[in-house]
Structure formats: C-alpha cells, structure tokens
Short mmCIF file of C-alpha atoms and ligand atoms in Angstrom, two decimals:
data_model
loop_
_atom_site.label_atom_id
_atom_site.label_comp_id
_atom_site.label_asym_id
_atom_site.label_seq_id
_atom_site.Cartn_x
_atom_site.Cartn_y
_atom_site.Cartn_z
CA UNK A 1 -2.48 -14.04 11.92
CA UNK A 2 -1.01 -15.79 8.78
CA UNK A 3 1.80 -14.29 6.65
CA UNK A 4 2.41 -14.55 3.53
CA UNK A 5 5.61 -13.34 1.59
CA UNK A 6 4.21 -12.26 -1.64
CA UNK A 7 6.18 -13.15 -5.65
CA UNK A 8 8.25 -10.21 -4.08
CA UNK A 9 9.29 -11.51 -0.63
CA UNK A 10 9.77 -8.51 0.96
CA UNK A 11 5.81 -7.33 0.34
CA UNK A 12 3.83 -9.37 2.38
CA UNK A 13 0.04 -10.08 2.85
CA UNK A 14 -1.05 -10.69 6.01
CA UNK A 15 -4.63 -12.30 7.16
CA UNK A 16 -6.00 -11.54 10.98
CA UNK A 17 -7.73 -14.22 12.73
CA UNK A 18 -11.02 -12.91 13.10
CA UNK A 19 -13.12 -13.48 15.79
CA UNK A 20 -17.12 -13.56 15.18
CA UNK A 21 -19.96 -13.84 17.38
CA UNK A 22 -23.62 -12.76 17.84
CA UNK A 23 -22.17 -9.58 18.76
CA UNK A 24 -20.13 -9.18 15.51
CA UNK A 25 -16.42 -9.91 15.28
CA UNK A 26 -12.97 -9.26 16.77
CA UNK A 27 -9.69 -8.94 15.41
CA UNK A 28 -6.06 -8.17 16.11
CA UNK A 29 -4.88 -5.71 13.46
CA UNK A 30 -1.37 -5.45 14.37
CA UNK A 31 0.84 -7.03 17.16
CA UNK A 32 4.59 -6.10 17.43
CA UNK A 33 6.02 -9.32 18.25
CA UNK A 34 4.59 -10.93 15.37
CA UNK A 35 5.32 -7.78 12.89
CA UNK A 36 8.55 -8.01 13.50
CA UNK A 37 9.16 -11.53 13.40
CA UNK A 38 7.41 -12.05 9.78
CA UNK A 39 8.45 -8.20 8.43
CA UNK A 40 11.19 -7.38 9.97
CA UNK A 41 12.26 -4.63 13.00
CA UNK A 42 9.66 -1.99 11.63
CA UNK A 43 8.81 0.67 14.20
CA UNK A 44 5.70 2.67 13.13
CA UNK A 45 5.41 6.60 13.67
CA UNK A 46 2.15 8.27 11.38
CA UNK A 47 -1.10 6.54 11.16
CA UNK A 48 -3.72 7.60 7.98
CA UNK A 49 -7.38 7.74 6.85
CA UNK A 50 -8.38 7.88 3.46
CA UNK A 51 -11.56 7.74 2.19
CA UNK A 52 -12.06 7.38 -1.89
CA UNK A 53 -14.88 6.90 -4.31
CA UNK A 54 -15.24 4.32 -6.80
CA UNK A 55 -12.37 4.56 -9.85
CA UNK A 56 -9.95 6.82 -8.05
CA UNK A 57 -6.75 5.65 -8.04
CA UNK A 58 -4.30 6.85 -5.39
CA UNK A 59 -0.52 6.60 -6.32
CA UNK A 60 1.45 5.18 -6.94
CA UNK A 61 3.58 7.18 -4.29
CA UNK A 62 7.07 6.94 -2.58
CA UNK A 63 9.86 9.29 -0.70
CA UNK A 64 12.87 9.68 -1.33
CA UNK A 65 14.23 10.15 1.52
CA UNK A 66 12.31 9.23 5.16
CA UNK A 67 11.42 6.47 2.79
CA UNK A 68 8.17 4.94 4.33
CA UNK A 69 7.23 1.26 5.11
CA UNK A 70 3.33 0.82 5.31
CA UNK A 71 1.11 -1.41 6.47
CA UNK A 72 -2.36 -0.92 5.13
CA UNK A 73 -6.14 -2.40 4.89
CA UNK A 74 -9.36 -1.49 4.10
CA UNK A 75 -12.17 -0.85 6.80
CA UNK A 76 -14.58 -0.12 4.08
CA UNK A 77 -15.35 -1.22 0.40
CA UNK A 78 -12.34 -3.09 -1.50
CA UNK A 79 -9.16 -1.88 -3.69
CA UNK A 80 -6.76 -3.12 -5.25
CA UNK A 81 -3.26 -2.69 -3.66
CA UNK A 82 0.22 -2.15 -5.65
CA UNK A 83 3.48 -2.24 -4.84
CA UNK A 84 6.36 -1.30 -7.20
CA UNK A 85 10.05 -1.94 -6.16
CA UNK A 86 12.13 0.96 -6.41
CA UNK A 87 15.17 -0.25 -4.72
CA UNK A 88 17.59 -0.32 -7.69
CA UNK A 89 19.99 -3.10 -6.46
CA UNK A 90 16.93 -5.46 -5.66
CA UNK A 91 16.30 -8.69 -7.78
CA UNK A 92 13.04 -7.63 -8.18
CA UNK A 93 14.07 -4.01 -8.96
CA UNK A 94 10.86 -2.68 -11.65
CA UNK A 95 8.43 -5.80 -10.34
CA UNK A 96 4.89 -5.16 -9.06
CA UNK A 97 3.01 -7.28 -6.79
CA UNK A 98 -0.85 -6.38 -5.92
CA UNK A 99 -3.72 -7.95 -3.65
CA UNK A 100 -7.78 -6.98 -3.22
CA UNK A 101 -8.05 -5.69 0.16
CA UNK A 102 -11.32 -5.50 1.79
CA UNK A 103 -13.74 -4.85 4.72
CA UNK A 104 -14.79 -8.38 3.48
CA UNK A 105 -11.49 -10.31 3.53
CA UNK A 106 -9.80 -8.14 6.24
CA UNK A 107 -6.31 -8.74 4.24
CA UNK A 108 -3.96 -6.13 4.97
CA UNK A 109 -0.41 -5.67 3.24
CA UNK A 110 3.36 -4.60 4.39
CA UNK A 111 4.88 -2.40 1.96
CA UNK A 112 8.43 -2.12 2.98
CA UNK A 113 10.23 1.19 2.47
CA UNK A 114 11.90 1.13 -1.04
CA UNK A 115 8.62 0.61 -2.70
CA UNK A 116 6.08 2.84 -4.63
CA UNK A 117 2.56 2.40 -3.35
CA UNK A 118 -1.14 2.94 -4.94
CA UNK A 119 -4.47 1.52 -4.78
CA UNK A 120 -7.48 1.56 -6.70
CA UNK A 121 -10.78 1.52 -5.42
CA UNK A 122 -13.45 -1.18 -6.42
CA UNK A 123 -16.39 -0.69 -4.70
CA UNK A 124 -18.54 2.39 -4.66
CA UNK A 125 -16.38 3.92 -1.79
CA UNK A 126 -13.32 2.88 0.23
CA UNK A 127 -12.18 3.84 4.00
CA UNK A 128 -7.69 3.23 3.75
CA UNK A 129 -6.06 3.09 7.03
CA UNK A 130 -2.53 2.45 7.34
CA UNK A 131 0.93 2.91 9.66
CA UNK A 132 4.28 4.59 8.50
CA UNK A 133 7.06 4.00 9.76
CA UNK A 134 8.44 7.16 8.99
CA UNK A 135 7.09 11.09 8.94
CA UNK A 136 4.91 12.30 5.37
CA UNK A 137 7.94 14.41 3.68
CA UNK A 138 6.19 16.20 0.70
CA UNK A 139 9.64 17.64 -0.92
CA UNK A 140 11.12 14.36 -1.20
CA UNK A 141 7.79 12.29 -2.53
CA UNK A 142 7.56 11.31 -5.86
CA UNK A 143 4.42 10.01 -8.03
CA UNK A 144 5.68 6.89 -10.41
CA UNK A 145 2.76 6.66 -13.52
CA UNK A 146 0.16 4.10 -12.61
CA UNK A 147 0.03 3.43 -16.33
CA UNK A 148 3.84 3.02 -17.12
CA UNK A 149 4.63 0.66 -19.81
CA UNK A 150 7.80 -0.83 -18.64
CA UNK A 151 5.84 -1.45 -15.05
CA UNK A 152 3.11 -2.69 -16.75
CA UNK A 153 0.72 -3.03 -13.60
CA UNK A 154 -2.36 -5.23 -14.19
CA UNK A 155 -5.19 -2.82 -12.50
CA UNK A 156 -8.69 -4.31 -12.63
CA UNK A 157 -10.14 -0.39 -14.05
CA UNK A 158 -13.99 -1.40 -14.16
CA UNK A 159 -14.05 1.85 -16.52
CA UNK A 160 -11.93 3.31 -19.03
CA UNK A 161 -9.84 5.49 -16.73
CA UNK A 162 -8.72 5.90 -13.45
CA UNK A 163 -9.78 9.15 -11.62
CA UNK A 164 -6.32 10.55 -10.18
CA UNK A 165 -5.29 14.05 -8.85
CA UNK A 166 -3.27 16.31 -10.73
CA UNK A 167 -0.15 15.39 -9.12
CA UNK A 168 -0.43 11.66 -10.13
CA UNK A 169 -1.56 12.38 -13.81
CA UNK A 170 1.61 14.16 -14.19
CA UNK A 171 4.14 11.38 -12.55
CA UNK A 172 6.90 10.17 -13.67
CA UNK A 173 7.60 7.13 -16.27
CA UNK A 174 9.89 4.51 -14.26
CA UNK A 175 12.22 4.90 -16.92
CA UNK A 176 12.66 8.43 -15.68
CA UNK A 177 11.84 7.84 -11.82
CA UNK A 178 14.78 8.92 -9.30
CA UNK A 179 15.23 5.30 -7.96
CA UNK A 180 16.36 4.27 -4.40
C1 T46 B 201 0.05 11.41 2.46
C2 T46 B 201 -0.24 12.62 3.31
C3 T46 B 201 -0.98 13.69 2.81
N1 T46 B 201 -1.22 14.77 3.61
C4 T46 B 201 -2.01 15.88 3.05
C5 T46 B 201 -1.41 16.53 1.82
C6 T46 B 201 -2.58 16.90 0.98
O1 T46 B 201 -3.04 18.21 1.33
C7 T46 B 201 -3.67 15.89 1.36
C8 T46 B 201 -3.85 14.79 0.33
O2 T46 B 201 -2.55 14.28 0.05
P1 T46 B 201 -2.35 13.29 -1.19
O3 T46 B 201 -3.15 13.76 -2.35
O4 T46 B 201 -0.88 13.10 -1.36
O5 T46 B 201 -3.02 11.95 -0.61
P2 T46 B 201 -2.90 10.52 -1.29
O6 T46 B 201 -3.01 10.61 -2.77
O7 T46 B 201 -3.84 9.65 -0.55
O8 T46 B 201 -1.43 10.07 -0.93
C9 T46 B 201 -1.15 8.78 -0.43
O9 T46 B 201 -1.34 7.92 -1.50
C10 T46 B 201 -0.67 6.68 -1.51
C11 T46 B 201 -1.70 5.59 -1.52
C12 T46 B 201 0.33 6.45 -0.48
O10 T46 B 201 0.80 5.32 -0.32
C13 T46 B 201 0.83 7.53 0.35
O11 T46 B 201 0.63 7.21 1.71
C14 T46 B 201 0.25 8.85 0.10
O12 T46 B 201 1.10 9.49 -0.84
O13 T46 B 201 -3.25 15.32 2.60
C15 T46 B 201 -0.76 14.87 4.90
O14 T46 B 201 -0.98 15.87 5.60
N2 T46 B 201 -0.04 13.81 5.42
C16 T46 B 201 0.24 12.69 4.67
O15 T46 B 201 0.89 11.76 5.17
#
C-alpha cells in the first residue's frame, strides 16, 4: 500500500496494491500494522454501507463529541471525497482537501477525527464503505454547508445542484459551526 499525506497532512490517501489475474484481482484493504504506522494508533469500532445515485451529495458531516476518524472507498462508481478541518487550533483550521475515489482507482482516504466529511457522487450510482473509529452519536453530529463561502470547496457538480437531504440543506455556515 502507498500513503500519501495529503496538502493537509493529517488526511491521507492511501493506494492498495492490487493483485490481478485471470480470475480477477486481490487486494488488502486495510492492515493494522501499516494503519497505524502511516495514520496513527486508530482503533476502528462501526463499519458502513452507503449506496447513492448520481448528484447526491452526502455531508459534509462531523460529531462533536465521539468525534469519528474514517477510513473510506468506493466499491462501486466514483465520488468525490472532502474533508474540512474543524479542529480550531490546527494550522490548517477552515482548509479542505478532496480526492476521486473509485471502484476504478481503488483509492481510499483517512479522515482523522476533527474533520467534517462529505462526498459527492460522479457516476450514475456509488456503493461507500468505510470504518469509524468511534460509535454514530446523532445528538452530537453536526452538518457544515457543502456550499459555504468561507470553505469554498471546489466540488466537480456535473449539474446545477447537488441533491442533499433535508438535514444537510439546512447546515450550518462554518462561520457559525460549533468547532472542535
Ligand atoms: C451515519 C449513520 C446513519 N445511521 C442511520 C440514520 C438515518 O436513519 C440513516 C441515514 O443517515 P444519514 O442521512 O445521516 O446518512 P449519511 O448522510 O450517509 O451520513 C453520513 O454521511 C457522511 C458522508 C459521513 O461522513 C457520515 O459517516 C455520515 O454522517 O442511517 C445509522 O444508523 N448509523 C450511522 O452511523
């Protein structure tokens, strides 16, 4: 697996060595000693499934407490991945990073507790898997905007507007976000 530390060290994107044959293909999609060594002493606790249709745009999400570390790829279709740092006292406290994560490129990311996290989906459908390393807490999540102008996230929207539930059109502004 290769690591890379992302223009926000902390996030990083991580590429499996993938295995192929006439069969079809192999691939490690996590191994501890590695994890831990490039991302730090991580233990992971909830595992989810998502599945999304083209233009919905999931996020961007974080707790406030049982704050959640994630690592997450795509089994099907491709999004676009964001992560927005929330930790106020970090240098890069407001900054976004994002990567395409695919079926195709096998890319998967480590979103490190502190951080809001969304995704937007670019093919006609996307399958999301991805570890927590702590337990869903739905009192203390909060939705940051995906559209906030002081953020100012670069989505690739292949149409005018992002399809997002009802909690996420009515997030908060970062200006306004509790912060961590
Ligand atoms: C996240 C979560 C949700 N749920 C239930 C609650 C709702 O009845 C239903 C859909 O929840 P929600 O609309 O919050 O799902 P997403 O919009 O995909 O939320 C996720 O979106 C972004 C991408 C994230 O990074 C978070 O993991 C998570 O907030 O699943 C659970 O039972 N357990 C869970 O861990």
């Amino acid at each position: 697996m290769n690591y890379k530390k992302l223009a926000i060290p902390d996030v990083v994107l991580i590429t499996p060595k993938v295995f192929g044959d006439e069969r079809g293909f192999f691939l490690e999609t996590f191994r501890r000693s590695e994890f831990q060594k490039y991302c730090g002493d991580y233990e992971f606790v909830q595992d989810n499934h998502s599945r999304s249709a083209h233009g919905i745009l999931r996020g961007l999400h974080y707790q406030l407490q049982h704050t959640q570390g994630k690592l997450v790829r795509v089994i099907r279709g491709e999004v676009y991945d964001v992560a927005v740092d929330m930790r106020e006292n970090s240098e890069t406290f407001g900054k976004w990073v994002g990567a395409y994560l695919s079926e195709h490129n096998k890319k998967m990311l480590w979103v490190p507790p502190g951080f809001a996290h969304g995704f937007y989906v670019t093919s006609a459908e996307a399958e999301f898997v991805y570890k927590c390393t702590d337990y869903y807490a739905p009192k203390y999540e909060v939705s940051l905007l995906w559209n906030d102008p002081d953020v100012s996230i670069e989505w690739p929207l292949m149409s005018a507007d992002p399809k997002l539930s009802e909690k996420d059109k009515s997030g908060f502004n970062f200006v306004d976000a509790p912060k961590l």
